[in-house]
Each structure stands twice: as structure tokens, then as C-alpha cells.
XYZ file of C-alpha atoms in Angstrom:
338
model
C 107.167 105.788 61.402
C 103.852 105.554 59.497
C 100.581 104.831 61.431
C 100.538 101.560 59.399
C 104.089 100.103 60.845
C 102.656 100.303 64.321
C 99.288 98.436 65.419
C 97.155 99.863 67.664
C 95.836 97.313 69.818
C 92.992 99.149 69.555
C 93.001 99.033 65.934
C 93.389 95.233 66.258
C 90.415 95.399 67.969
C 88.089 97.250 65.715
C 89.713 95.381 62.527
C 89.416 92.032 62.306
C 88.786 89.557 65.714
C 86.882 86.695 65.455
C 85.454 85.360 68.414
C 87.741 83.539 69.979
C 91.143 83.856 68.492
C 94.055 86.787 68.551
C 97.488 87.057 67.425
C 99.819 84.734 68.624
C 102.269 87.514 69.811
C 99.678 88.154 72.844
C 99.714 84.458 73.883
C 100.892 84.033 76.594
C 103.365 80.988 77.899
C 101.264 78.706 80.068
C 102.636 80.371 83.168
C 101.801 83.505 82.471
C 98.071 82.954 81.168
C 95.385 84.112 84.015
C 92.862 81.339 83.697
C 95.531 78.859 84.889
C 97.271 81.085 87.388
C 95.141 83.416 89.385
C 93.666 82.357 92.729
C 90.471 81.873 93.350
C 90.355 80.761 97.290
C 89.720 82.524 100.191
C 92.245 85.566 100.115
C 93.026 88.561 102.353
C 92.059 92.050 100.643
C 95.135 94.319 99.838
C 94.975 97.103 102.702
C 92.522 99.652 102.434
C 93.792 102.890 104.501
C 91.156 105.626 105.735
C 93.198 108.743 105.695
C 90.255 110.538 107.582
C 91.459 108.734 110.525
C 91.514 111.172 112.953
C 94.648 108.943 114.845
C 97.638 109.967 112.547
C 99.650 107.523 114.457
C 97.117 104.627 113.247
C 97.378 105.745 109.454
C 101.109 105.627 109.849
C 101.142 102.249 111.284
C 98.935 100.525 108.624
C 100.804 102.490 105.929
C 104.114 101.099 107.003
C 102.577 97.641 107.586
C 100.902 97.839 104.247
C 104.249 98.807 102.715
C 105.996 95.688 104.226
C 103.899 93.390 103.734
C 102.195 93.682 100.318
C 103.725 96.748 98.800
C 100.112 98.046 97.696
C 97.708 99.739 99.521
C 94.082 101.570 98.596
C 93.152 104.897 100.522
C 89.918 106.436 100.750
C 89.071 109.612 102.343
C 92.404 110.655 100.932
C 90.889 114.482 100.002
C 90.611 114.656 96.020
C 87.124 115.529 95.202
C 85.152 112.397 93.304
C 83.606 114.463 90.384
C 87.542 115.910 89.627
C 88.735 111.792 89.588
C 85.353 111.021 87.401
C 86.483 114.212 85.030
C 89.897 112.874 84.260
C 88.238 109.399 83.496
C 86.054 110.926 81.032
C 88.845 113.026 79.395
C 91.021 110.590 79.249
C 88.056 108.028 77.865
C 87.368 111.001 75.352
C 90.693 110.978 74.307
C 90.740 107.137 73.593
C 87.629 107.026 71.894
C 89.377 109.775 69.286
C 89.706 108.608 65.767
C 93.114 106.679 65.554
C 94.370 109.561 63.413
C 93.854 111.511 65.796
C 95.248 109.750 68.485
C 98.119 109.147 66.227
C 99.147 113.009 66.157
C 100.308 112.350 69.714
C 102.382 109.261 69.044
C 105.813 108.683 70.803
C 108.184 109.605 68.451
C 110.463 106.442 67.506
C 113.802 108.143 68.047
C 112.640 110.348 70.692
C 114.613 109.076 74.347
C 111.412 110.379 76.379
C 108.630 107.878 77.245
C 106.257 110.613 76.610
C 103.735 110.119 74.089
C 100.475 108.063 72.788
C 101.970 104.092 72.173
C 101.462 100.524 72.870
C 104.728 98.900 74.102
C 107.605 99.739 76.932
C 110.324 97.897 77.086
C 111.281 94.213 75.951
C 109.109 91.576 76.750
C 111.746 88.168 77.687
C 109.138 86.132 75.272
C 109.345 88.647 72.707
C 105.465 89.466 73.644
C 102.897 92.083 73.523
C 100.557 93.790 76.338
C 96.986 94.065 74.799
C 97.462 97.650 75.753
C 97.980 101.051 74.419
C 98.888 103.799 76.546
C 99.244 107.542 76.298
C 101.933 109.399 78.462
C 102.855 112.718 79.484
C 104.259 114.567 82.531
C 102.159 116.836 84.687
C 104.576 118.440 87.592
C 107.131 120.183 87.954
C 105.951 123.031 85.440
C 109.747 122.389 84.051
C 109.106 119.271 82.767
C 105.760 119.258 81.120
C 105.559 119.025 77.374
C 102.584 120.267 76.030
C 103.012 118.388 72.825
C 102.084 115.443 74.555
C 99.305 116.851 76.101
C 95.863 115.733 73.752
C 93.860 119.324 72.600
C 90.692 116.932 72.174
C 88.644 116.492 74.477
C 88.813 120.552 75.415
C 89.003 120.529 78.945
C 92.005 117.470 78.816
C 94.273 119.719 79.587
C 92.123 121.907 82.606
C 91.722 118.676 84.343
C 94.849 117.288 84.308
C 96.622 120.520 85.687
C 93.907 120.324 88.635
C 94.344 116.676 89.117
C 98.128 117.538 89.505
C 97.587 119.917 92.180
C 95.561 117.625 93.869
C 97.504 114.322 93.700
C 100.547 116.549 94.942
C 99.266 116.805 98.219
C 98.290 113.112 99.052
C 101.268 112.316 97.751
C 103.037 114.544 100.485
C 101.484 113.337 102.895
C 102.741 109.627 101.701
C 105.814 110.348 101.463
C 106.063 111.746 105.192
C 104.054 109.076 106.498
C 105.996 106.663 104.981
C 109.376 108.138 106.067
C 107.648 108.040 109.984
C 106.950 104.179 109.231
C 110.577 103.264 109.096
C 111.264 105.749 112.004
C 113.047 108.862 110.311
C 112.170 112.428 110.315
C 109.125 113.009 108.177
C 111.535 114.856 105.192
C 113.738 111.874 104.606
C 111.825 109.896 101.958
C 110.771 112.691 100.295
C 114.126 114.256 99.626
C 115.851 110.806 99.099
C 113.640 109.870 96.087
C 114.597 113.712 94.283
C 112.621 116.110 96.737
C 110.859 118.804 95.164
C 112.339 117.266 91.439
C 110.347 114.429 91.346
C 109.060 114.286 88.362
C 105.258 113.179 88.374
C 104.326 110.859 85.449
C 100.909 110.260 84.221
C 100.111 107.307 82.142
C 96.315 106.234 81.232
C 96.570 102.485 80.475
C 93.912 101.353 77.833
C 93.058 97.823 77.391
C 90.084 96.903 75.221
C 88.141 94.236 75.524
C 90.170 90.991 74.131
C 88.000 87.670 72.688
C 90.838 85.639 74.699
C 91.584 87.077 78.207
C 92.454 83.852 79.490
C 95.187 83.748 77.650
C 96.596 87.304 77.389
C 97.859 89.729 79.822
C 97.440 93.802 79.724
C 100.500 94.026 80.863
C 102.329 91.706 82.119
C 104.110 90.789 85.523
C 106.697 93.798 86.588
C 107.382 96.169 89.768
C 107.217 99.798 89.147
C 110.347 101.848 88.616
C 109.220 104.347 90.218
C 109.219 105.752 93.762
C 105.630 105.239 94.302
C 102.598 105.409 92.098
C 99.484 106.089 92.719
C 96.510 105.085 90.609
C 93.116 105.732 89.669
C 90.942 102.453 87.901
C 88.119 102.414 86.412
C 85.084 100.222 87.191
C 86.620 97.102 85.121
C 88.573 94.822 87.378
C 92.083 93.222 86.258
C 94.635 94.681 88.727
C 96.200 91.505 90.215
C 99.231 91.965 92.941
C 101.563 88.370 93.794
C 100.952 87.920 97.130
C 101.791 84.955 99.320
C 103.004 82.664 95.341
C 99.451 83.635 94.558
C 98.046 86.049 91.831
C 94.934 87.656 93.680
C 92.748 90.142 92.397
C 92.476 93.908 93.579
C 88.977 94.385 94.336
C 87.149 97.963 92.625
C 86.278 101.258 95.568
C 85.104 103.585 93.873
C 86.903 106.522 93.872
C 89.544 105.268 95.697
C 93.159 105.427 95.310
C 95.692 102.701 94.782
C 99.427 103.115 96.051
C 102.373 101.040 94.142
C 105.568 101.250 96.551
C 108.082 101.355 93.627
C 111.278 99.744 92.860
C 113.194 103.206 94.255
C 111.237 103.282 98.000
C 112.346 99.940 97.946
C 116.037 100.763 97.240
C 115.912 103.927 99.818
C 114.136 101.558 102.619
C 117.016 98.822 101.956
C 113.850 96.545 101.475
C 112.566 97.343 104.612
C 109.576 98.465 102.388
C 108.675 96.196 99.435
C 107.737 97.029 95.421
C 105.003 94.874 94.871
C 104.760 92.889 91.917
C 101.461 93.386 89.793
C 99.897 92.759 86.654
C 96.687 93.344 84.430
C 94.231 91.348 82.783
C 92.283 91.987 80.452
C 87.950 92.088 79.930
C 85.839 89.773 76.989
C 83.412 92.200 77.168
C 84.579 95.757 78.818
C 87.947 98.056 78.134
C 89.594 98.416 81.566
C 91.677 101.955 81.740
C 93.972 103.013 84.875
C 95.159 105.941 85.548
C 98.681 105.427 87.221
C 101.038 108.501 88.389
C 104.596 107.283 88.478
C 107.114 109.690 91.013
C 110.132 109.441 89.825
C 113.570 110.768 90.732
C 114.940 113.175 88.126
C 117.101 111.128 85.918
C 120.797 112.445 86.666
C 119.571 112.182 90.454
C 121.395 109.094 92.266
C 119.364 106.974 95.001
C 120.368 104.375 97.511
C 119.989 103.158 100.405
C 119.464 105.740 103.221
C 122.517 105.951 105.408
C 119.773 105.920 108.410
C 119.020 102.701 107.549
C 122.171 100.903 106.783
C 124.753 99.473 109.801
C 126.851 96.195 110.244
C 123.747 94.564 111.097
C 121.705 95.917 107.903
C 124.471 96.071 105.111
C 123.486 98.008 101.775
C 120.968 95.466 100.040
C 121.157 97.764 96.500
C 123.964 99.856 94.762
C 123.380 103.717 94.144
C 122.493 104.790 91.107
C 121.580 107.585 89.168
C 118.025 106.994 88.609
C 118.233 107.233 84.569
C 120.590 104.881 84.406
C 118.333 102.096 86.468
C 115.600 102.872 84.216
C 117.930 101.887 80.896
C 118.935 99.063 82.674
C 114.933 97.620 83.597
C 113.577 98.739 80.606
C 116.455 96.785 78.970
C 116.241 93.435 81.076
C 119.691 93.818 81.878
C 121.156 93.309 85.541
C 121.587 96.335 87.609
């Protein structure tokens, strides 16, 4: 596939907006569009967890609180070093600000079966719409899984930072995964080795969406949960993460240098919704390009998850089927039932 048969919607940009008017394909139905649906009254702020605490048993209480109720939490404290999360915004704002040729050398390849890859679109929209969003993706841990061929060359240091940024995101990840697994009252290993154990596969996507002339009307991607086990994100200083809370679309308010946690469609399945995926989407800026940085953990593909047999008695039947986790994905990506 030529550069020319798929638009950038960064390219879009750059082309040919006028002020206040883009494609049709990124309207959104009146239900969708964030000037008519997010909430603008007094609303509670999605969790923020201090992992400095020096009471463990606190951090596991809001953690497992945060998980049931909203789904989302942000932690602070959490033990990656500031300058590291400000270096992978600036490689991965380096990156983005390559020429599209560039950029292009990276692309997804159309018959490829691996999400990996610079792109703008995942999965079928039910409207037949777009995200005004590009992304680039590429897996950072286990060693086994990387592909360096997704991995950009430009900026330098891309690749230096990433490989730290794994090494470092690895740990508070552990230490969410136990946590978690205390919160519903099993032994600190459970979670962990339910959702693929040391397999999981860590995912990183940067999200870019420029700034759009109509951001009332568009979405940077719209309303989903992630497939994932968990994610855990890095924004940047643009605002546009909004999580369904409550039939309300609130927004996520910015801490710098904090972290945000997505519990993900597969925590969901092994808790037997004791723990809930939260539902989120992104606007867009007029003005400013919003990126995130989101690290999906995912079960290995051929790797089956259900509900943990801890968790599951006459009283608490099996909510959710097990399935191998490749299989789930097909079926999501592919609006089909599971």
C-alpha cells in the first residue's frame, strides 16, 4: 500500500483544513460528539494512589476500591524517575514530528496479522468512522517478542529510552499486579500468573492526535475498554482523557508525571467482574496535539484466561467464558460477540 492510499491524519492536518470544517468521516453521531455529552458539574476526581505510602495495607485498599469502582486509577510516587518519563515524551514527539516519509518507513504492513507498526486506525468503527489519531506501535518486553523493525532509528536515543522505560514500567507493574491480586483476597501471585505470568507481552502504543478545527464534534478515539490486562499510561500536558463514570463522561484531570492505570477487559474476566474495565475515550485539542503513551499487558495470544477458580462458587457463577486470549482480541477488534 502506497503512502497515498492511506491518510495520515496528520497529513490531513498539514494539507488542507479550513477553519472550521473536517471530513465528514470524523463526525461524529450526535451521541458521540463531546460538546453535547461531557459533564461539566461538580464531579469526583478518578483516584489518585500515593504508592510512597508507607501503609501497604492502605495502597492495597484504595487500589482494589479504585478497581471496583471506576476501573482507573492515577499513581504518583510510583518510582520511575521524571526526566526518564519526559525522555520518552520527547522521543516519541521527535518521532512524530519526522517527515511523513519517514514516518511512513515504519508503517503497519497491510497484510501483516501483528498490530505492530506506525498507522491510524484499529479495528471497525460500528459508524464506519475515523479516530483523528495516528498511532505508532511496537512491543518492548519480553526480549522474545520485540521487533526491532518497528522500533523508529530517528530520533537516536528512541530506542535507549524505550528499553529503560521497559525496565522501569516492569516493576510498577509488579507491584500492581500483586496488589491487585491482595485486593480480591488471593495470594499475591494469582493475578499475575492468570493474565500469562512472566509471558505477558508488554505493548507500547504512543497515541498522536493533532490539533482538529472541530473537536466538538470529533473524537481521538472513540468510546472502548481496553483488551488488555491492564495498561498503564503516560499523557502529556494536553487534556482529553475522559472515563464514563456514574452515565457521565468526566474528564481526567493532568499530574504531571503521573501514571494512569486502565483495568482491562482480561482483569475483568479473571476477577469475574469483581474488578471493572473502565470505559474511556479521547478528545481532541483546537489548538494543541495531545499524545499518550499507553502500555497494554497482554496475555500471550495462544494463552487462555477466565475466571479464577478462587473466585467462582454457586453463589458467584462464571460471569465470562475462557478463552484463548488471541482469539478475544479477533473477536473485539471485529465487533463480533464473544
Amino acid at each position: 500500500m502506497t503512502q497515498m492510499e492511506v491518510e495520515r491524519v496528520q497529513a490531513i492536518v498539514s494539507s488542507s483544513l479550513t477553519e472550521d470544517n473536517i471530513p465528514t468521516e470524523f463526525i461524529r453521531p450526535e451521541d458521540e460528539q463531546p460538546a453535547i455529552t461531557t459533564f461539566h458539574g461538580p464531579i469526583p476526581d478518578i483516584p489518585v494512589i500515593d504508592f510512597s505510602d508507607p501503609d501497604q495495607d492502605n495502597i492495597i485498599r484504595l487500589i482494589a476500591n479504585a478497581s471496583r469502582d471506576w476501573g482507573i486509577f492515577q499513581i504518583v510516587n510510583h518510582g520511575i524517575p521524571f526526566d526518564l518519563i519526559q525522555a520518552l515524551q520527547l522521543v516519541g514527539k521527535q518521532f512524530f514530528n519526522l517527515p511523513q516519509e519517514e514516518k511512513e518507513v515504519y508503517a503497519k504492513p497491510p497484510s501483516a496479522h501483528t498490530i505492530e507498526g506506525y498507522g491510524s486506525k484499529v479495528g471497525e468503527d460500528v459508524n464506519r468512522k475515523k479516530n483523528w489519531s495516528d498511532y505508532l506501535f511496537h512491543r518492548i518486553w519480553p526480549a522474545s517478542c520485540i521487533n526491532h523493525q518497528f522500533w523508529p532509528k530517528n530520533p537516536p536515543s528512541y530506542r535507549a529510552v524505550n528499553e529503560e522505560y521497559a525496565q522501569e514500567v516492569r516493576k510498577v507493574v509488579d507491584k500492581l499486579f500483586k496488589w491487585l491480586s491482595i485486593g480480591l483476597g488471593l495470594e499475591a501471585d494469582v493475578l499475575k500468573e492468570g493474565a500469562g505470568g512472566e509471558e505477558i507481552e508488554y505493548l507500547m502504543k504512543i497515541n498522536y492526535y493533532p490539533p482538529c478545527p472541530r473537536p466538538d464534534l470529533t473524537l481521538g478515539v472513540a468510546s472502548h475498554t481496553d483488551l488488555s490486562a491492564m495498561t498503564v499510561l503516560v499523557p502529556n500536558e494536553v487534556p482529553g482523557l475522559q472515563v464514563f463514570k456514574d452515565d457521565h463522561w468526566i474528564d481526567a484531570k493532568y499530574i504531571p508525571g503521573a501514571l494512569i492505570v486502565h483495568i482491562g477487559d482480561q482483569i475483568e474476566i479473571l476477577s469475574n467482574g469483581k474488578y471493572k474495565a473502565v470505559l474511556h475515550r479521547t478528545t481532541v485539542d483546537k489548538k494543541k496535539t495531545r499524545m499518550s503513551w499507553p502500555v497494554f499487558l497482554e496475555p500471550p495470544g495462544e494463552f487462555v484466561v477466565g475466571p479464577l477458580p478462587q473466585l467462582v462458587d454457586p453463589q458467584n457463577p462464571p460471569k465470562y467464558k475462557p478463552k484463548k486470549f488471541k482469539d478475544y482480541s479477533y473477536c473485539k477488534l471485529n465487533k463480533l460477540p464473544q
